């Protein structure tokens, strides 16, 4: 890449830094959340929301639990104006929710804004003007004192309009493009506005310090916030707010460090919608706090439904890897990850009261409405035996022995690799059934009879190449007696017989499922699975399955030789 020398660091460090925020480990209480979806988010949409869509989105924000919602720029368009009037006149704003409106520091815009606010029970009037070096030099071409005068005159007019307008109003000021402003000047202009509004216990003022454009690493933004928080006048009656954008991909980090540095209020949007790379994502911020055991006081317990409404109304899409809400964020394809997750989930079943600590899962997906089935483990050619076994257990109650999972895992991965596709649970079950369950070729089990229980002598009936035969055998148990009969008849040798079984509920009926594995003379394991209402019969069917595989392998070797 060329021309790197034309880029300079356009931000300003505060003249005094203490960095006390660095001593804090985590955010121990939620901020005041202010959604700016309906203003900052809406103005960034290719197709802005209609009046009806904005009303539905407002209700979504209320349902999530926002107590402050910026509803628009009412002087900007008739839709914005009509939306605010509809909220007030139709009494759609809950008593515990404040609406917020944005206004430039221009007389006719401020006056139009208060016309729209008439009758509002609780409203924040948000005044802003740009303060950065770039804006002063290139856009306004005014010196610092003229920029301060724009802010002060707007603050005075807001105060006058509020005094003669029906409603209950709180004031907020933002030095827009704060991050590109000299800190001493940002402090001076905020304090001049505060001198006009005279904050008090009954009249708290919000000073919002936006990363209108994110220009620095997050620790610099935190130092800027801490400096302002420490030096603002009337500090005990001033609420310090942050409004990070995501130009550098650090919006969440900017907000979190800003809160450590003294901010107690955050403006952002659901899923980070907003101009350019977007606003800070409040979903991620809130659930990050939740992962530390702090109640964010926003309800994202039905994240899929929230995401669906958001996508329908904004026509935007939440990426598959978006934290918490993305389709794949709780999903593991990697074999080692799947194995660790499966073992972690089993551990929680053993010790359900322990703190959440499942490997690779920051929070319990169920807490935000995600399901284990289909969300946590999905299968492709990168998957491993643990994940594949987990799918069979979760979807079909088949609890394969550890040794069998490895054998089956290779079969599944081979199919996925050749298809070059993810496999659904029903496909995995079909592979298992076709390759392991009640295998009847080349030898079919027809039945058995025990004639002497002292040495477990048995007569077993089989069909081999379409010819029915009876075999006799004895052993130290029923399954061993059948095994001995088959080994003798087929002139095969195997050892290390492994046997597992469990009940399997299938609708209104209960079946037994058995797994049998044997090692051939080369030490290779061959597996079979039997399904039958009778536990002994299921065991025999499983034995036939692995012996049929062993016979097939032998036949293939003879052909190749």
Coordinates of N, CA and C in Angstrom, one line a residue, residues 14-115:
X14 N -5.4 14.3 26.1 CA -5.7 15.3 27.1 C -4.4 15.9 27.6
X15 N -4.4 17.1 28.1 CA -3.2 17.7 28.6 C -2.7 17.1 29.9
X16 N -3.7 16.5 30.6 CA -3.4 15.8 31.9 C -4.0 14.4 31.8
X17 N -3.3 13.3 32.0 CA -3.8 12.0 32.1 C -3.5 11.3 33.4
X18 N -4.6 10.7 33.9 CA -4.4 9.9 35.2 C -4.5 8.5 35.0
X19 N -5.4 8.1 34.0 CA -5.6 6.7 33.6 C -6.1 5.9 34.8
X20 N -6.9 6.5 35.7 CA -7.4 5.7 36.8 C -8.3 4.6 36.3
X21 N -8.9 4.7 35.1 CA -9.8 3.7 34.6 C -9.1 2.4 34.4
X22 N -7.8 2.4 34.3 CA -7.0 1.2 34.1 C -7.0 0.3 35.3
X23 N -7.3 0.8 36.4 CA -7.3 0.0 37.7 C -8.6 -0.8 37.9
X24 N -9.6 -0.5 37.0 CA -10.9 -1.2 37.2 C -10.9 -2.5 36.3
X25 N -11.4 -3.6 36.9 CA -11.4 -4.9 36.2 C -12.5 -5.1 35.3
X26 N -13.7 -4.6 35.7 CA -14.9 -4.8 34.8 C -15.9 -3.8 35.1
X27 N -17.0 -3.7 34.3 CA -18.1 -2.8 34.5 C -19.1 -3.4 35.4
X28 N -19.3 -2.9 36.6 CA -20.0 -3.6 37.6 C -21.5 -3.1 37.7
X29 N -21.9 -2.2 36.9 CA -23.3 -1.8 36.8 C -23.7 -1.3 35.4
X30 N -24.9 -1.5 35.0 CA -25.3 -1.1 33.7 C -25.3 0.4 33.5
X31 N -25.1 0.9 32.4 CA -25.2 2.4 32.1 C -26.7 2.7 31.9
X32 N -27.0 3.9 31.7 CA -28.3 4.3 31.1 C -28.1 4.0 29.7
X33 N -29.0 3.2 29.2 CA -28.9 2.9 27.7 C -29.9 3.8 26.9
X34 N -29.3 4.4 25.9 CA -30.1 5.2 25.0 C -30.0 4.6 23.6
X35 N -31.1 4.1 23.1 CA -31.2 3.6 21.7 C -31.3 4.8 20.7
X36 N -30.4 4.8 19.8 CA -30.5 5.8 18.7 C -30.8 5.1 17.4
X37 N -31.4 4.0 17.4 CA -31.8 3.2 16.2 C -32.8 4.1 15.3
X38 N -33.7 4.8 15.9 CA -34.7 5.5 15.1 C -34.3 6.8 14.6
X39 N -33.1 7.2 15.0 CA -32.5 8.4 14.4 C -31.2 8.1 13.7
X40 N -30.2 7.9 14.4 CA -28.9 7.6 13.8 C -28.9 6.3 13.0
X41 N -29.6 5.3 13.5 CA -29.7 4.1 12.7 C -30.5 4.3 11.5
X42 N -31.7 4.9 11.6 CA -32.6 5.1 10.5 C -32.1 5.9 9.4
X43 N -31.3 7.0 9.7 CA -30.8 7.8 8.7 C -29.7 7.2 7.9
X44 N -29.2 6.0 8.4 CA -28.1 5.3 7.7 C -28.7 4.2 6.8
X45 N -30.0 4.0 6.8 CA -30.6 2.9 6.0 C -30.7 3.3 4.5
X46 N -30.6 2.4 3.6 CA -30.8 2.6 2.2 C -32.3 3.1 2.0
X47 N -33.2 2.4 2.6 CA -34.6 2.8 2.6 C -35.0 3.1 4.0
X48 N -35.1 4.4 4.4 CA -35.5 4.7 5.8 C -36.9 4.1 6.1
X49 N -37.1 3.8 7.4 CA -38.3 3.2 7.8 C -39.5 4.2 7.6
X50 N -40.7 3.6 7.3 CA -41.9 4.4 7.2 C -42.4 4.7 8.6
X51 N -43.5 5.5 8.7 CA -44.1 5.8 9.9 C -44.5 4.6 10.7
X52 N -45.2 3.6 10.0 CA -45.7 2.4 10.6 C -44.5 1.5 11.1
X53 N -43.5 1.5 10.3 CA -42.3 0.7 10.7 C -41.6 1.3 11.9
X54 N -41.5 2.6 11.9 CA -40.9 3.2 13.1 C -41.7 3.0 14.4
X55 N -43.0 3.0 14.2 CA -43.9 2.7 15.4 C -43.7 1.3 15.9
X56 N -43.5 0.4 15.0 CA -43.3 -1.0 15.4 C -41.9 -1.2 16.0
X57 N -40.9 -0.5 15.4 CA -39.6 -0.6 16.0 C -39.5 0.1 17.4
X58 N -40.2 1.2 17.5 CA -40.3 1.8 18.9 C -40.8 0.8 19.9
X59 N -41.8 0.1 19.6 CA -42.4 -0.9 20.5 C -41.4 -2.0 20.8
X60 N -40.6 -2.4 19.8 CA -39.5 -3.4 20.0 C -38.5 -2.9 21.1
X61 N -38.1 -1.7 20.9 CA -37.1 -1.1 21.9 C -37.7 -1.0 23.3
X62 N -39.0 -0.7 23.4 CA -39.6 -0.6 24.7 C -39.7 -2.0 25.3
X63 N -40.0 -3.0 24.5 CA -40.1 -4.4 25.0 C -38.7 -4.9 25.4
X64 N -37.7 -4.5 24.8 CA -36.3 -4.9 25.2 C -36.0 -4.3 26.5
X65 N -36.5 -3.1 26.8 CA -36.3 -2.5 28.1 C -35.6 -1.2 28.1
X66 N -35.5 -0.5 26.9 CA -34.8 0.8 26.8 C -35.7 1.8 27.6
X67 N -35.1 2.6 28.4 CA -35.8 3.7 29.1 C -35.5 5.1 28.5
X68 N -34.6 5.1 27.5 CA -34.3 6.4 26.8 C -34.2 6.0 25.3
X69 N -35.0 6.6 24.4 CA -35.0 6.3 23.0 C -35.0 7.5 22.2
X70 N -33.9 7.7 21.4 CA -33.9 8.9 20.5 C -34.8 8.5 19.3
X71 N -35.8 9.3 19.1 CA -36.9 9.0 18.1 C -36.7 9.7 16.8
X72 N -35.7 10.6 16.7 CA -35.5 11.2 15.4 C -35.1 12.6 15.5
X73 N -35.1 13.2 14.3 CA -34.7 14.6 14.0 C -36.0 15.3 13.5
X74 N -36.9 15.7 14.4 CA -38.3 16.0 13.9 C -38.3 17.2 13.0
X75 N -37.3 18.0 12.9 CA -37.3 19.2 12.0 C -36.8 18.7 10.6
X76 N -36.4 17.5 10.5 CA -35.7 17.1 9.2 C -36.7 16.7 8.1
X77 N -37.8 16.1 8.5 CA -38.8 15.7 7.5 C -40.2 15.6 8.1
X78 N -41.2 15.4 7.2 CA -42.5 15.3 7.7 C -42.7 13.9 8.4
X79 N -42.1 12.9 7.9 CA -42.2 11.6 8.5 C -41.7 11.6 9.9
X80 N -40.5 12.3 10.1 CA -39.9 12.4 11.5 C -40.9 13.1 12.4
X81 N -41.4 14.2 11.9 CA -42.3 15.1 12.7 C -43.6 14.3 13.0
X82 N -44.1 13.6 12.0 CA -45.4 12.9 12.2 C -45.2 11.7 13.2
X83 N -44.0 11.1 13.1 CA -43.7 10.0 14.0 C -43.7 10.5 15.5
X84 N -43.1 11.6 15.8 CA -43.0 12.1 17.1 C -44.4 12.5 17.6
X85 N -45.2 13.1 16.7 CA -46.5 13.6 17.1 C -47.4 12.3 17.4
X86 N -47.2 11.3 16.6 CA -48.0 10.1 16.8 C -47.7 9.4 18.2
X87 N -46.4 9.4 18.5 CA -46.0 8.8 19.8 C -46.7 9.6 21.0
X88 N -46.7 10.9 20.9 CA -47.2 11.8 21.9 C -48.8 11.7 22.0
X89 N -49.4 12.0 20.8 CA -50.8 12.1 20.8 C -51.5 10.8 21.0
X90 N -50.9 9.7 20.5 CA -51.6 8.4 20.7 C -51.2 7.7 22.1
X91 N -50.4 8.5 22.9 CA -49.9 8.0 24.2 C -49.3 6.6 24.1
X92 N -48.3 6.5 23.2 CA -47.6 5.3 23.0 C -46.3 5.2 23.8
X93 N -46.0 6.2 24.5 CA -44.7 6.3 25.3 C -45.0 5.9 26.7
X94 N -44.5 4.8 27.2 CA -44.7 4.4 28.6 C -44.2 5.5 29.6
X95 N -44.8 5.5 30.7 CA -44.5 6.6 31.7 C -43.0 6.6 32.1
X96 N -42.4 5.4 32.1 CA -41.0 5.3 32.5 C -40.0 5.4 31.4
X97 N -40.4 5.8 30.2 CA -39.5 6.0 29.1 C -39.4 7.4 28.6
X98 N -38.2 7.9 28.5 CA -37.9 9.2 27.9 C -37.7 9.1 26.4
X99 N -38.2 10.0 25.7 CA -37.9 10.1 24.3 C -36.8 11.2 24.1
X100 N -36.0 11.1 23.1 CA -35.0 12.0 22.8 C -35.1 12.5 21.4
X101 N -34.8 13.8 21.2 CA -34.8 14.3 19.8 C -33.5 15.1 19.6
X102 N -33.1 15.1 18.3 CA -31.8 15.8 18.0 C -32.1 17.1 17.3
X103 N -31.3 18.1 17.6 CA -31.4 19.3 16.8 C -30.1 20.0 16.7
X104 N -29.9 20.6 15.5 CA -28.7 21.4 15.3 C -28.9 22.8 16.0
X105 N -27.8 23.5 16.2 CA -27.9 24.8 16.9 C -28.3 25.8 15.8
X106 N -29.5 25.7 15.3 CA -30.0 26.7 14.4 C -31.4 27.1 14.8
X107 N -31.7 28.4 14.8 CA -33.0 28.9 15.4 C -34.2 28.2 14.9
X108 N -34.4 28.1 13.6 CA -35.7 27.6 13.0 C -35.8 26.1 13.3
X109 N -34.7 25.4 13.4 CA -34.7 24.0 13.6 C -35.1 23.7 15.1
X110 N -34.5 24.5 16.0 CA -34.8 24.4 17.4 C -36.3 24.7 17.6
X111 N -36.8 25.7 17.0 CA -38.2 26.1 17.2 C -39.2 25.0 16.7
X112 N -38.8 24.5 15.5 CA -39.6 23.4 14.9 C -39.6 22.1 15.8
X113 N -38.4 21.9 16.4 CA -38.3 20.7 17.3 C -39.2 20.8 18.4
X114 N -39.3 22.0 19.1 CA -40.2 22.2 20.2 C -41.7 22.1 19.8
X115 N -42.0 22.5 18.6 CA -43.4 22.3 18.1 C -43.8 20.9 18.1

